[in-house]
Short mmCIF file of C-alpha atoms in Angstrom, two decimals:
data_model
loop_
_atom_site.label_atom_id
_atom_site.label_comp_id
_atom_site.label_asym_id
_atom_site.label_seq_id
_atom_site.Cartn_x
_atom_site.Cartn_y
_atom_site.Cartn_z
CA UNK A 1 -0.40 -0.02 -0.45
CA UNK A 2 2.60 2.31 0.89
CA UNK A 3 4.77 1.43 -2.24
CA UNK A 4 1.65 2.18 -4.16
CA UNK A 5 1.13 5.80 -2.21
CA UNK A 6 4.95 5.90 -2.94
CA UNK A 7 4.66 5.43 -6.66
CA UNK A 8 1.61 7.56 -7.70
CA UNK A 9 3.12 10.63 -5.49
CA UNK A 10 6.45 10.15 -7.86
CA UNK A 11 3.86 9.63 -11.23
CA UNK A 12 2.69 13.26 -9.57
CA UNK A 13 5.25 14.76 -9.21
CA UNK A 14 6.84 14.18 -12.54
CA UNK A 15 3.83 14.82 -14.43
CA UNK A 16 3.87 18.73 -12.77
CA UNK A 17 7.55 19.00 -13.19
CA UNK A 18 7.56 17.80 -17.18
CA UNK A 19 3.95 19.91 -17.41
CA UNK A 20 5.80 22.72 -16.10
CA UNK A 21 9.46 22.32 -18.06
CA UNK A 22 6.51 22.05 -21.08
CA UNK A 23 4.57 24.89 -20.02
CA UNK A 24 8.23 26.78 -19.58
CA UNK A 25 9.69 25.62 -22.70
CA UNK A 26 6.52 26.74 -25.19
CA UNK A 27 6.06 29.90 -23.75
CA UNK A 28 9.78 31.02 -24.10
CA UNK A 29 9.70 29.63 -27.82
CA UNK A 30 6.55 31.03 -28.60
CA UNK A 31 7.80 34.55 -27.45
CA UNK A 32 11.05 33.81 -29.29
CA UNK A 33 12.24 34.08 -32.81
CA UNK A 34 10.02 35.93 -35.87
CA UNK A 35 6.44 35.67 -36.53
CA UNK A 36 7.41 33.14 -38.66
CA UNK A 37 8.49 31.10 -35.96
CA UNK A 38 6.41 32.06 -33.78
CA UNK A 39 3.48 30.56 -36.17
CA UNK A 40 6.10 27.25 -37.37
CA UNK A 41 6.57 26.78 -32.84
CA UNK A 42 1.94 27.25 -33.22
CA UNK A 43 1.90 24.78 -35.93
CA UNK A 44 4.45 22.46 -34.82
CA UNK A 45 2.83 22.69 -31.04
CA UNK A 46 -1.10 22.05 -32.48
CA UNK A 47 -2.91 18.38 -32.61
CA UNK A 48 -5.35 16.56 -34.44
CA UNK A 49 -8.82 15.81 -33.74
CA UNK A 50 -11.61 14.30 -36.10
CA UNK A 51 -14.37 14.52 -36.02
CA UNK A 52 -17.21 11.51 -36.76
CA UNK A 53 -17.26 12.40 -40.55
CA UNK A 54 -13.54 11.91 -40.78
CA UNK A 55 -12.49 15.72 -41.39
CA UNK A 56 -9.64 16.33 -40.18
CA UNK A 57 -8.39 19.61 -37.81
CA UNK A 58 -5.74 21.44 -36.32
CA UNK A 59 -6.61 22.42 -32.60
CA UNK A 60 -4.18 24.75 -31.28
CA UNK A 61 -4.40 26.47 -27.68
CA UNK A 62 -6.57 30.00 -26.81
CA UNK A 63 -4.13 31.55 -24.98
CA UNK A 64 -0.85 30.56 -27.73
CA UNK A 65 -3.14 31.84 -30.62
CA UNK A 66 -4.50 35.14 -28.10
CA UNK A 67 -0.18 35.16 -27.39
CA UNK A 68 0.79 34.65 -31.59
CA UNK A 69 -1.68 37.71 -32.15
CA UNK A 70 -0.53 39.92 -29.86
CA UNK A 71 2.93 39.11 -31.08
CA UNK A 72 1.35 39.81 -34.30
CA UNK A 73 0.01 43.17 -34.00
CA UNK A 74 3.19 44.71 -32.16
CA UNK A 75 4.96 43.25 -35.33
CA UNK A 76 2.35 44.57 -38.04
CA UNK A 77 2.26 48.05 -35.83
CA UNK A 78 6.07 47.76 -35.70
CA UNK A 79 6.40 47.82 -39.55
CA UNK A 80 3.68 50.35 -39.86
CA UNK A 81 5.54 52.72 -37.86
CA UNK A 82 9.20 51.94 -39.84
CA UNK A 83 6.88 52.80 -42.81
CA UNK A 84 5.47 56.37 -41.53
CA UNK A 85 8.85 57.07 -40.73
CA UNK A 86 9.73 55.45 -44.43
CA UNK A 87 6.97 57.94 -45.51
CA UNK A 88 8.47 61.20 -43.77
CA UNK A 89 11.72 60.65 -45.01
CA UNK A 90 10.68 59.94 -48.40
CA UNK A 91 8.58 63.43 -48.69
CA UNK A 92 11.57 65.40 -46.85
CA UNK A 93 13.85 64.54 -49.45
CA UNK A 94 11.45 65.00 -52.04
CA UNK A 95 10.55 68.71 -50.93
CA UNK A 96 14.51 69.30 -50.44
CA UNK A 97 15.14 68.00 -54.33
CA UNK A 98 12.05 70.13 -55.29
CA UNK A 99 13.71 73.25 -53.80
CA UNK A 100 17.40 71.81 -55.22
CA UNK A 101 15.33 72.02 -58.23
CA UNK A 102 13.56 75.84 -58.19
CA UNK A 103 17.04 76.42 -57.16
CA UNK A 104 18.54 74.75 -59.98
CA UNK A 105 15.97 76.84 -62.61
CA UNK A 106 17.13 80.16 -60.62
CA UNK A 107 20.11 79.47 -61.27
CA UNK A 108 20.14 78.72 -64.63
CA UNK A 109 17.74 82.18 -66.05
CA UNK A 110 20.58 84.27 -64.32
CA UNK A 111 23.38 82.67 -66.07
CA UNK A 112 20.73 82.53 -69.64
CA UNK A 113 20.62 85.82 -68.40
CA UNK A 114 24.64 86.76 -67.50
CA UNK A 115 25.25 85.40 -70.47
CA UNK A 116 22.96 87.04 -72.67
CA UNK A 117 23.68 90.51 -71.22
CA UNK A 118 28.03 89.32 -71.41
CA UNK A 119 27.15 88.57 -75.30
CA UNK A 120 25.81 92.25 -75.66
CA UNK A 121 25.66 95.72 -74.70
CA UNK A 122 23.07 98.38 -73.61
CA UNK A 123 22.72 101.76 -75.79
CA UNK A 124 20.61 104.35 -74.72
CA UNK A 125 18.38 102.02 -73.23
CA UNK A 126 18.21 99.19 -75.67
CA UNK A 127 20.20 95.68 -75.80
CA UNK A 128 22.46 95.85 -78.27
CA UNK A 129 24.58 92.90 -80.11
CA UNK A 130 28.58 93.50 -79.51
CA UNK A 131 28.71 93.77 -83.58
CA UNK A 132 26.11 95.92 -83.82
CA UNK A 133 26.85 97.73 -81.28
CA UNK A 134 30.38 98.22 -82.42
CA UNK A 135 29.27 98.94 -85.96
CA UNK A 136 27.17 101.87 -84.66
CA UNK A 137 30.29 103.02 -82.78
CA UNK A 138 32.40 103.21 -85.49
CA UNK A 139 29.87 104.58 -87.50
CA UNK A 140 29.45 107.53 -84.79
CA UNK A 141 33.81 107.71 -85.26
CA UNK A 142 33.96 107.81 -88.90
CA UNK A 143 31.02 110.66 -89.49
CA UNK A 144 32.79 112.63 -86.33
CA UNK A 145 36.12 112.76 -87.65
CA UNK A 146 34.56 113.13 -91.40
CA UNK A 147 32.44 116.20 -89.66
CA UNK A 148 36.32 117.49 -87.95
CA UNK A 149 38.28 116.93 -91.12
CA UNK A 150 35.59 119.26 -92.50
CA UNK A 151 35.99 122.13 -89.90
CA UNK A 152 40.05 121.87 -90.37
CA UNK A 153 39.46 122.41 -93.61
CA UNK A 154 37.42 125.27 -93.01
CA UNK A 155 39.20 126.55 -90.26
CA UNK A 156 42.39 126.65 -92.94
CA UNK A 157 40.57 128.08 -95.62
CA UNK A 158 39.04 131.45 -93.23
CA UNK A 159 42.41 133.30 -92.15
CA UNK A 160 39.86 136.18 -90.67
CA UNK A 161 38.11 133.47 -88.35
CA UNK A 162 41.62 131.54 -87.52
CA UNK A 163 42.64 135.40 -85.81
CA UNK A 164 39.52 136.32 -84.66
CA UNK A 165 38.92 132.68 -82.80
CA UNK A 166 42.76 133.29 -81.41
CA UNK A 167 41.74 137.11 -81.02
CA UNK A 168 38.86 135.58 -78.62
CA UNK A 169 40.92 133.12 -76.85
CA UNK A 170 43.39 135.30 -75.70
CA UNK A 171 40.86 137.56 -73.77
CA UNK A 172 39.41 134.70 -73.03
CA UNK A 173 42.46 133.51 -71.66
CA UNK A 174 42.99 136.87 -69.81
CA UNK A 175 39.91 137.12 -68.21
CA UNK A 176 40.76 133.97 -66.93
CA UNK A 177 43.50 134.84 -65.23
CA UNK A 178 41.92 137.93 -64.00
CA UNK A 179 39.01 135.99 -62.89
CA UNK A 180 41.04 133.16 -61.10
CA UNK A 181 43.07 136.44 -59.51
CA UNK A 182 39.94 138.11 -58.18
CA UNK A 183 38.91 134.87 -56.75
CA UNK A 184 41.79 134.26 -55.04
CA UNK A 185 41.76 137.25 -53.63
CA UNK A 186 38.47 136.28 -52.55
CA UNK A 187 39.42 133.51 -51.30
CA UNK A 188 42.15 134.51 -48.46
CA UNK A 189 40.01 137.49 -47.74
CA UNK A 190 37.80 135.32 -46.56
CA UNK A 191 40.21 132.65 -44.95
CA UNK A 192 41.34 135.97 -43.08
CA UNK A 193 37.75 136.53 -41.93
CA UNK A 194 37.27 132.94 -41.03
CA UNK A 195 40.80 132.71 -38.92
CA UNK A 196 39.90 136.07 -37.15
CA UNK A 197 36.93 134.73 -36.36
CA UNK A 198 38.30 131.43 -35.12
CA UNK A 199 40.80 133.87 -32.76
CA UNK A 200 37.95 135.49 -31.59
CA UNK A 201 35.80 132.70 -30.46
CA UNK A 202 39.12 130.82 -28.55
CA UNK A 203 39.91 133.78 -27.43
#
């Protein structure tokens, strides 16, 4: 009788220990590894059941399904968070690209305008090509040169005008010298007066 009780006690202890060890192994396994590994573990730990019609079913413990569901949802939420973060990064990079494109277009427009201005000249408020500007300038120079030669010819052929011009120039020079002398005297007088006033104020 004692032997029977002892045997039953040993069997119960062994059963409880085996059950606890199996439960610990199950908990550790379903809480570790990837979702794929956890699904494979659940499938491996499922049991077969056939109904009266011979239809086969896989029976999975409810607590394992709840744990697997929670892990799957956590994984999906983490993936969604990463996806949202990636979308934010992509949107930020797209905005930066758009800004770079806008700045590039502005730079290209500025460069084109600079090249156009470099290859052209502004004359009387109008934009002209360098060749047109050069032709116009040389034409003006030619006209002025012809006019100068004409006036020189006329000047040489008119002694009276030449003498009158020299006399007028001499008179103008004399008047300029006289005017300059008077201006210098006035300037010196004003300086002396200013210095006198300064001396009065300082005294």
